[in-house]
């Protein structure tokens, strides 16, 4: 049983409920300060992941190619539109959610569903049953979910639905990619994930005009490029 996956998904749901309740009891200024603190924490976590890099050239190349693809596909824009449609559907067209709130939900979805730590943790549990990473991440996620929910409400808990679909899909295909998940691939993969989290931190602080969701294809390219580099002996 994928204990780590179940616990981490549950943490997002519980955190969203807690944050929604607390939102009535904390000031707007405190909510903004919590976001700033989380943004700084995200940047710090990203930097920690970046130092695990095996080949910085492959990481940079992957980020460039992946971000170009992401921009061309407009992943960030499409995800925001999808979130807005879902919110409108569940509220029967009576939602007055601002663009800022839509952006915050999009960022939360990036963190919970696509962060390097999340994907790496799911793969490790699928490959060797090690749930340590996801169990540790769940502690952070319950706090993160609460912070976002304090600003945008219970909609944050609904992210657990796509999160579950993504996590369980990765869990069941983990055995297929196990032969290629060596130290170099893992190091470069975590480094790209770290850079995306750093970009996400800056996006939360409204600095630099980053769109972290558009960088997600880089996480696929870094695996491909690292394997190809090893194949040709680079």
PDB file of C-alpha atoms in Angstrom:
ATOM      1  CA  UNK A   1       0.000   0.000   0.000  1.00  0.00           C
ATOM      2  CA  UNK A   2       1.416   3.443  -0.967  1.00  0.00           C
ATOM      3  CA  UNK A   3       1.268   4.910   2.531  1.00  0.00           C
ATOM      4  CA  UNK A   4       3.302   8.004   1.677  1.00  0.00           C
ATOM      5  CA  UNK A   5       1.017   8.923  -1.209  1.00  0.00           C
ATOM      6  CA  UNK A   6      -2.143   8.531   0.853  1.00  0.00           C
ATOM      7  CA  UNK A   7      -0.736  10.544   3.762  1.00  0.00           C
ATOM      8  CA  UNK A   8       0.510  13.377   1.543  1.00  0.00           C
ATOM      9  CA  UNK A   9      -2.806  13.677  -0.316  1.00  0.00           C
ATOM     10  CA  UNK A  10      -4.660  13.656   3.010  1.00  0.00           C
ATOM     11  CA  UNK A  11      -2.357  16.420   4.290  1.00  0.00           C
ATOM     12  CA  UNK A  12      -3.464  18.705   1.445  1.00  0.00           C
ATOM     13  CA  UNK A  13      -7.138  18.063   2.226  1.00  0.00           C
ATOM     14  CA  UNK A  14      -6.754  18.569   5.983  1.00  0.00           C
ATOM     15  CA  UNK A  15      -4.568  21.644   5.544  1.00  0.00           C
ATOM     16  CA  UNK A  16      -7.154  23.170   3.224  1.00  0.00           C
ATOM     17  CA  UNK A  17      -9.909  22.630   5.792  1.00  0.00           C
ATOM     18  CA  UNK A  18      -7.797  24.099   8.596  1.00  0.00           C
ATOM     19  CA  UNK A  19      -6.799  27.111   6.502  1.00  0.00           C
ATOM     20  CA  UNK A  20     -10.386  27.801   5.450  1.00  0.00           C
ATOM     21  CA  UNK A  21     -11.463  27.813   9.089  1.00  0.00           C
ATOM     22  CA  UNK A  22      -8.561  30.014  10.193  1.00  0.00           C
ATOM     23  CA  UNK A  23      -9.160  32.523   7.385  1.00  0.00           C
ATOM     24  CA  UNK A  24     -12.029  33.974   9.387  1.00  0.00           C
ATOM     25  CA  UNK A  25      -9.775  34.651  12.339  1.00  0.00           C
ATOM     26  CA  UNK A  26      -6.610  36.128  10.818  1.00  0.00           C
ATOM     27  CA  UNK A  27      -6.014  39.497   9.224  1.00  0.00           C
ATOM     28  CA  UNK A  28      -5.268  40.160   5.562  1.00  0.00           C
ATOM     29  CA  UNK A  29      -1.850  41.509   6.536  1.00  0.00           C
ATOM     30  CA  UNK A  30      -0.988  38.261   8.317  1.00  0.00           C
ATOM     31  CA  UNK A  31      -2.095  36.244   5.265  1.00  0.00           C
ATOM     32  CA  UNK A  32       0.257  38.274   3.059  1.00  0.00           C
ATOM     33  CA  UNK A  33       3.107  37.823   5.533  1.00  0.00           C
ATOM     34  CA  UNK A  34       2.532  34.061   5.598  1.00  0.00           C
ATOM     35  CA  UNK A  35       2.790  34.008   1.807  1.00  0.00           C
ATOM     36  CA  UNK A  36       6.088  35.891   1.955  1.00  0.00           C
ATOM     37  CA  UNK A  37       7.455  33.466   4.537  1.00  0.00           C
ATOM     38  CA  UNK A  38       6.379  30.493   2.447  1.00  0.00           C
ATOM     39  CA  UNK A  39       7.935  32.040  -0.681  1.00  0.00           C
ATOM     40  CA  UNK A  40      11.266  32.412   1.106  1.00  0.00           C
ATOM     41  CA  UNK A  41      11.015  28.841   2.391  1.00  0.00           C
ATOM     42  CA  UNK A  42      10.300  27.607  -1.153  1.00  0.00           C
ATOM     43  CA  UNK A  43      13.386  29.403  -2.469  1.00  0.00           C
ATOM     44  CA  UNK A  44      15.505  27.869   0.296  1.00  0.00           C
ATOM     45  CA  UNK A  45      14.174  24.360  -0.428  1.00  0.00           C
ATOM     46  CA  UNK A  46      14.814  24.872  -4.116  1.00  0.00           C
ATOM     47  CA  UNK A  47      18.424  25.877  -3.508  1.00  0.00           C
ATOM     48  CA  UNK A  48      18.956  22.748  -1.393  1.00  0.00           C
ATOM     49  CA  UNK A  49      17.737  20.623  -4.321  1.00  0.00           C
ATOM     50  CA  UNK A  50      19.863  22.476  -6.863  1.00  0.00           C
ATOM     51  CA  UNK A  51      23.134  21.578  -5.115  1.00  0.00           C
ATOM     52  CA  UNK A  52      22.420  17.890  -5.848  1.00  0.00           C
ATOM     53  CA  UNK A  53      23.075  18.537  -9.557  1.00  0.00           C
ATOM     54  CA  UNK A  54      25.245  16.058 -11.464  1.00  0.00           C
ATOM     55  CA  UNK A  55      25.659  18.018 -14.706  1.00  0.00           C
ATOM     56  CA  UNK A  56      24.715  21.695 -14.676  1.00  0.00           C
ATOM     57  CA  UNK A  57      24.899  21.974 -18.493  1.00  0.00           C
ATOM     58  CA  UNK A  58      22.216  19.302 -18.909  1.00  0.00           C
ATOM     59  CA  UNK A  59      20.079  20.978 -16.248  1.00  0.00           C
ATOM     60  CA  UNK A  60      20.295  24.398 -17.920  1.00  0.00           C
ATOM     61  CA  UNK A  61      19.638  22.911 -21.369  1.00  0.00           C
ATOM     62  CA  UNK A  62      16.634  21.019 -20.045  1.00  0.00           C
ATOM     63  CA  UNK A  63      15.247  24.150 -18.415  1.00  0.00           C
ATOM     64  CA  UNK A  64      15.671  26.173 -21.619  1.00  0.00           C
ATOM     65  CA  UNK A  65      14.064  23.572 -23.884  1.00  0.00           C
ATOM     66  CA  UNK A  66      11.334  22.741 -21.372  1.00  0.00           C
ATOM     67  CA  UNK A  67      10.424  26.381 -20.759  1.00  0.00           C
ATOM     68  CA  UNK A  68      10.228  27.061 -24.517  1.00  0.00           C
ATOM     69  CA  UNK A  69       7.843  24.141 -24.942  1.00  0.00           C
ATOM     70  CA  UNK A  70       5.863  25.261 -21.895  1.00  0.00           C
ATOM     71  CA  UNK A  71       5.549  28.803 -23.234  1.00  0.00           C
ATOM     72  CA  UNK A  72       4.501  27.596 -26.677  1.00  0.00           C
ATOM     73  CA  UNK A  73       1.866  25.333 -25.130  1.00  0.00           C
ATOM     74  CA  UNK A  74       0.904  28.104 -22.679  1.00  0.00           C
ATOM     75  CA  UNK A  75       0.582  25.559 -19.876  1.00  0.00           C
ATOM     76  CA  UNK A  76       0.203  28.237 -17.204  1.00  0.00           C
ATOM     77  CA  UNK A  77      -2.601  29.999 -19.066  1.00  0.00           C
ATOM     78  CA  UNK A  78      -4.463  26.806 -19.859  1.00  0.00           C
ATOM     79  CA  UNK A  79      -4.276  25.584 -16.273  1.00  0.00           C
ATOM     80  CA  UNK A  80      -5.571  28.928 -15.002  1.00  0.00           C
ATOM     81  CA  UNK A  81      -8.478  28.816 -17.453  1.00  0.00           C
ATOM     82  CA  UNK A  82      -9.267  25.244 -16.419  1.00  0.00           C
ATOM     83  CA  UNK A  83      -9.242  26.187 -12.736  1.00  0.00           C
ATOM     84  CA  UNK A  84     -11.516  29.168 -13.398  1.00  0.00           C
ATOM     85  CA  UNK A  85     -13.982  26.963 -15.323  1.00  0.00           C
ATOM     86  CA  UNK A  86     -14.024  24.356 -12.562  1.00  0.00           C
ATOM     87  CA  UNK A  87     -14.555  26.993  -9.875  1.00  0.00           C
ATOM     88  CA  UNK A  88     -17.398  28.547 -11.895  1.00  0.00           C
ATOM     89  CA  UNK A  89     -18.944  25.119 -12.453  1.00  0.00           C
ATOM     90  CA  UNK A  90     -18.907  24.149  -8.782  1.00  0.00           C
ATOM     91  CA  UNK A  91     -20.251  27.568  -7.786  1.00  0.00           C
ATOM     92  CA  UNK A  92     -22.920  27.476 -10.551  1.00  0.00           C
ATOM     93  CA  UNK A  93     -21.456  30.575 -12.190  1.00  0.00           C
ATOM     94  CA  UNK A  94     -21.672  32.641  -9.018  1.00  0.00           C
ATOM     95  CA  UNK A  95     -17.954  32.678  -8.265  1.00  0.00           C
ATOM     96  CA  UNK A  96     -16.277  36.069  -7.915  1.00  0.00           C
ATOM     97  CA  UNK A  97     -12.769  34.651  -7.561  1.00  0.00           C
ATOM     98  CA  UNK A  98     -10.136  37.183  -8.563  1.00  0.00           C
ATOM     99  CA  UNK A  99      -7.271  36.599 -10.991  1.00  0.00           C
ATOM    100  CA  UNK A 100      -4.919  36.706  -8.008  1.00  0.00           C
ATOM    101  CA  UNK A 101      -6.832  33.883  -6.340  1.00  0.00           C
ATOM    102  CA  UNK A 102      -6.740  31.840  -9.573  1.00  0.00           C
ATOM    103  CA  UNK A 103      -2.973  32.381  -9.704  1.00  0.00           C
ATOM    104  CA  UNK A 104      -2.600  31.225  -6.099  1.00  0.00           C
ATOM    105  CA  UNK A 105      -4.554  28.025  -6.806  1.00  0.00           C
ATOM    106  CA  UNK A 106      -2.383  27.425  -9.880  1.00  0.00           C
ATOM    107  CA  UNK A 107       0.771  27.842  -7.802  1.00  0.00           C
ATOM    108  CA  UNK A 108      -0.601  25.519  -5.138  1.00  0.00           C
ATOM    109  CA  UNK A 109      -1.345  22.905  -7.806  1.00  0.00           C
ATOM    110  CA  UNK A 110       2.246  23.220  -9.039  1.00  0.00           C
ATOM    111  CA  UNK A 111       3.605  22.666  -5.544  1.00  0.00           C
ATOM    112  CA  UNK A 112       1.392  19.735  -4.590  1.00  0.00           C
ATOM    113  CA  UNK A 113       1.262  17.911  -7.934  1.00  0.00           C
ATOM    114  CA  UNK A 114       4.426  18.691  -9.849  1.00  0.00           C
ATOM    115  CA  UNK A 115       7.258  19.698  -7.526  1.00  0.00           C
ATOM    116  CA  UNK A 116      10.511  17.776  -7.909  1.00  0.00           C
ATOM    117  CA  UNK A 117      10.275  16.502  -4.346  1.00  0.00           C
ATOM    118  CA  UNK A 118       6.722  15.240  -4.885  1.00  0.00           C
ATOM    119  CA  UNK A 119       7.466  13.371  -8.104  1.00  0.00           C
ATOM    120  CA  UNK A 120      10.763  12.006  -6.808  1.00  0.00           C
ATOM    121  CA  UNK A 121       9.060  10.861  -3.599  1.00  0.00           C
ATOM    122  CA  UNK A 122       6.319   9.053  -5.520  1.00  0.00           C
ATOM    123  CA  UNK A 123       8.857   7.368  -7.793  1.00  0.00           C
ATOM    124  CA  UNK A 124      10.914   6.190  -4.822  1.00  0.00           C
ATOM    125  CA  UNK A 125       7.841   4.718  -3.146  1.00  0.00           C
ATOM    126  CA  UNK A 126       6.875   3.000  -6.386  1.00  0.00           C
ATOM    127  CA  UNK A 127      10.365   1.628  -7.020  1.00  0.00           C
ATOM    128  CA  UNK A 128      11.442   0.441  -3.584  1.00  0.00           C
ATOM    129  CA  UNK A 129       8.524   1.148  -1.234  1.00  0.00           C
ATOM    130  CA  UNK A 130      10.372   3.971   0.551  1.00  0.00           C
ATOM    131  CA  UNK A 131       7.737   6.466   1.734  1.00  0.00           C
ATOM    132  CA  UNK A 132      10.146   8.584   3.819  1.00  0.00           C
ATOM    133  CA  UNK A 133      10.248  11.508   1.377  1.00  0.00           C
ATOM    134  CA  UNK A 134       6.468  11.779   1.015  1.00  0.00           C
ATOM    135  CA  UNK A 135       5.867  11.405   4.742  1.00  0.00           C
ATOM    136  CA  UNK A 136       8.314  14.236   5.411  1.00  0.00           C
ATOM    137  CA  UNK A 137       6.749  16.309   2.619  1.00  0.00           C
ATOM    138  CA  UNK A 138       3.267  15.821   4.086  1.00  0.00           C
ATOM    139  CA  UNK A 139       4.276  17.805   7.179  1.00  0.00           C
ATOM    140  CA  UNK A 140       5.219  20.746   4.973  1.00  0.00           C
ATOM    141  CA  UNK A 141       2.180  20.292   2.725  1.00  0.00           C
ATOM    142  CA  UNK A 142      -0.369  20.492   5.511  1.00  0.00           C
ATOM    143  CA  UNK A 143       1.092  23.872   6.480  1.00  0.00           C
ATOM    144  CA  UNK A 144       1.369  25.006   2.846  1.00  0.00           C
ATOM    145  CA  UNK A 145      -2.213  23.981   2.120  1.00  0.00           C
ATOM    146  CA  UNK A 146      -3.412  25.864   5.197  1.00  0.00           C
ATOM    147  CA  UNK A 147      -1.558  29.022   4.133  1.00  0.00           C
ATOM    148  CA  UNK A 148      -3.083  28.960   0.636  1.00  0.00           C
ATOM    149  CA  UNK A 149      -6.557  28.073   1.935  1.00  0.00           C
ATOM    150  CA  UNK A 150      -6.438  30.979   4.378  1.00  0.00           C
ATOM    151  CA  UNK A 151      -6.316  33.187   1.300  1.00  0.00           C
ATOM    152  CA  UNK A 152      -8.508  31.434  -1.295  1.00  0.00           C
ATOM    153  CA  UNK A 153     -10.624  28.998   0.724  1.00  0.00           C
ATOM    154  CA  UNK A 154     -11.582  25.342   0.512  1.00  0.00           C
ATOM    155  CA  UNK A 155     -10.813  25.178  -3.226  1.00  0.00           C
ATOM    156  CA  UNK A 156      -7.243  24.298  -2.205  1.00  0.00           C
ATOM    157  CA  UNK A 157      -8.427  20.958  -0.790  1.00  0.00           C
ATOM    158  CA  UNK A 158      -9.866  20.054  -4.205  1.00  0.00           C
ATOM    159  CA  UNK A 159      -6.317  19.982  -5.608  1.00  0.00           C
ATOM    160  CA  UNK A 160      -6.070  16.604  -3.874  1.00  0.00           C
ATOM    161  CA  UNK A 161      -8.145  15.116  -6.740  1.00  0.00           C
ATOM    162  CA  UNK A 162      -5.663  15.763  -9.603  1.00  0.00           C
ATOM    163  CA  UNK A 163      -2.841  15.167  -7.111  1.00  0.00           C
ATOM    164  CA  UNK A 164      -4.154  11.648  -6.447  1.00  0.00           C
ATOM    165  CA  UNK A 165      -4.489  10.905 -10.167  1.00  0.00           C
ATOM    166  CA  UNK A 166      -0.937  12.066 -10.872  1.00  0.00           C
ATOM    167  CA  UNK A 167       0.619  10.353  -7.847  1.00  0.00           C
ATOM    168  CA  UNK A 168      -1.003   6.965  -8.438  1.00  0.00           C
ATOM    169  CA  UNK A 169      -0.214   7.085 -12.164  1.00  0.00           C
ATOM    170  CA  UNK A 170       3.464   7.718 -11.403  1.00  0.00           C
ATOM    171  CA  UNK A 171       3.419   5.053  -8.708  1.00  0.00           C
ATOM    172  CA  UNK A 172       2.261   2.356 -11.127  1.00  0.00           C
ATOM    173  CA  UNK A 173       4.730   3.273 -13.905  1.00  0.00           C
ATOM    174  CA  UNK A 174       7.679   3.622 -11.486  1.00  0.00           C
ATOM    175  CA  UNK A 175       8.819   0.052 -12.159  1.00  0.00           C
ATOM    176  CA  UNK A 176       9.075   0.830 -15.876  1.00  0.00           C
ATOM    177  CA  UNK A 177      11.550   3.679 -15.401  1.00  0.00           C
ATOM    178  CA  UNK A 178      13.510   2.068 -12.545  1.00  0.00           C
ATOM    179  CA  UNK A 179      16.407   0.894 -14.781  1.00  0.00           C
ATOM    180  CA  UNK A 180      17.141   4.514 -15.799  1.00  0.00           C
ATOM    181  CA  UNK A 181      16.862   6.140 -12.372  1.00  0.00           C
ATOM    182  CA  UNK A 182      20.570   6.180 -11.495  1.00  0.00           C
ATOM    183  CA  UNK A 183      22.336   8.779  -9.343  1.00  0.00           C
ATOM    184  CA  UNK A 184      23.045  11.148 -12.242  1.00  0.00           C
ATOM    185  CA  UNK A 185      19.425  11.148 -13.433  1.00  0.00           C
ATOM    186  CA  UNK A 186      18.132  11.624  -9.898  1.00  0.00           C
ATOM    187  CA  UNK A 187      20.582  14.460  -9.164  1.00  0.00           C
ATOM    188  CA  UNK A 188      19.775  16.384 -12.346  1.00  0.00           C
ATOM    189  CA  UNK A 189      16.048  15.743 -11.936  1.00  0.00           C
ATOM    190  CA  UNK A 190      16.080  17.157  -8.399  1.00  0.00           C
ATOM    191  CA  UNK A 191      18.130  20.144  -9.555  1.00  0.00           C
ATOM    192  CA  UNK A 192      15.577  21.045 -12.250  1.00  0.00           C
ATOM    193  CA  UNK A 193      12.781  20.587  -9.718  1.00  0.00           C
ATOM    194  CA  UNK A 194      14.687  22.871  -7.348  1.00  0.00           C
ATOM    195  CA  UNK A 195      15.033  25.588  -9.978  1.00  0.00           C
ATOM    196  CA  UNK A 196      11.300  25.414 -10.679  1.00  0.00           C
ATOM    197  CA  UNK A 197      10.559  25.759  -6.964  1.00  0.00           C
ATOM    198  CA  UNK A 198      12.895  28.781  -6.785  1.00  0.00           C
ATOM    199  CA  UNK A 199      11.000  30.332  -9.721  1.00  0.00           C
ATOM    200  CA  UNK A 200       7.754  29.567  -7.928  1.00  0.00           C
ATOM    201  CA  UNK A 201       9.040  31.328  -4.811  1.00  0.00           C
ATOM    202  CA  UNK A 202       9.856  34.441  -6.824  1.00  0.00           C
ATOM    203  CA  UNK A 203       6.453  34.219  -8.503  1.00  0.00           C
ATOM    204  CA  UNK A 204       4.780  34.228  -5.084  1.00  0.00           C
ATOM    205  CA  UNK A 205       6.741  37.379  -4.283  1.00  0.00           C
ATOM    206  CA  UNK A 206       5.661  38.904  -7.642  1.00  0.00           C
ATOM    207  CA  UNK A 207       9.282  39.220  -8.737  1.00  0.00           C
ATOM    208  CA  UNK A 208      10.649  38.600 -12.210  1.00  0.00           C
ATOM    209  CA  UNK A 209       7.436  37.659 -14.022  1.00  0.00           C
ATOM    210  CA  UNK A 210       8.037  33.922 -13.639  1.00  0.00           C
ATOM    211  CA  UNK A 211       5.437  31.345 -14.706  1.00  0.00           C
ATOM    212  CA  UNK A 212       6.605  28.206 -12.922  1.00  0.00           C
ATOM    213  CA  UNK A 213       3.933  25.995 -14.486  1.00  0.00           C
ATOM    214  CA  UNK A 214       5.454  26.621 -17.928  1.00  0.00           C
ATOM    215  CA  UNK A 215       8.758  25.121 -16.814  1.00  0.00           C
ATOM    216  CA  UNK A 216       7.295  21.682 -15.998  1.00  0.00           C
ATOM    217  CA  UNK A 217       8.294  20.039 -19.335  1.00  0.00           C
ATOM    218  CA  UNK A 218      11.898  20.527 -18.195  1.00  0.00           C
ATOM    219  CA  UNK A 219      11.409  17.676 -15.714  1.00  0.00           C
ATOM    220  CA  UNK A 220      10.837  15.289 -18.612  1.00  0.00           C
ATOM    221  CA  UNK A 221      13.660  16.635 -20.760  1.00  0.00           C
ATOM    222  CA  UNK A 222      16.234  16.423 -17.972  1.00  0.00           C
ATOM    223  CA  UNK A 223      15.659  12.667 -17.685  1.00  0.00           C
ATOM    224  CA  UNK A 224      15.914  12.211 -21.453  1.00  0.00           C
ATOM    225  CA  UNK A 225      19.006  14.422 -21.838  1.00  0.00           C
ATOM    226  CA  UNK A 226      20.822  12.825 -18.902  1.00  0.00           C
ATOM    227  CA  UNK A 227      20.208   9.302 -20.237  1.00  0.00           C
ATOM    228  CA  UNK A 228      21.332  10.363 -23.741  1.00  0.00           C
ATOM    229  CA  UNK A 229      24.477  11.981 -22.316  1.00  0.00           C
ATOM    230  CA  UNK A 230      25.358   8.766 -20.507  1.00  0.00           C
ATOM    231  CA  UNK A 231      24.668   6.735 -23.638  1.00  0.00           C
ATOM    232  CA  UNK A 232      27.124   8.755 -25.747  1.00  0.00           C
ATOM    233  CA  UNK A 233      29.620   9.001 -22.883  1.00  0.00           C
ATOM    234  CA  UNK A 234      29.374  12.716 -22.118  1.00  0.00           C
TER     235      UNK A 234
END
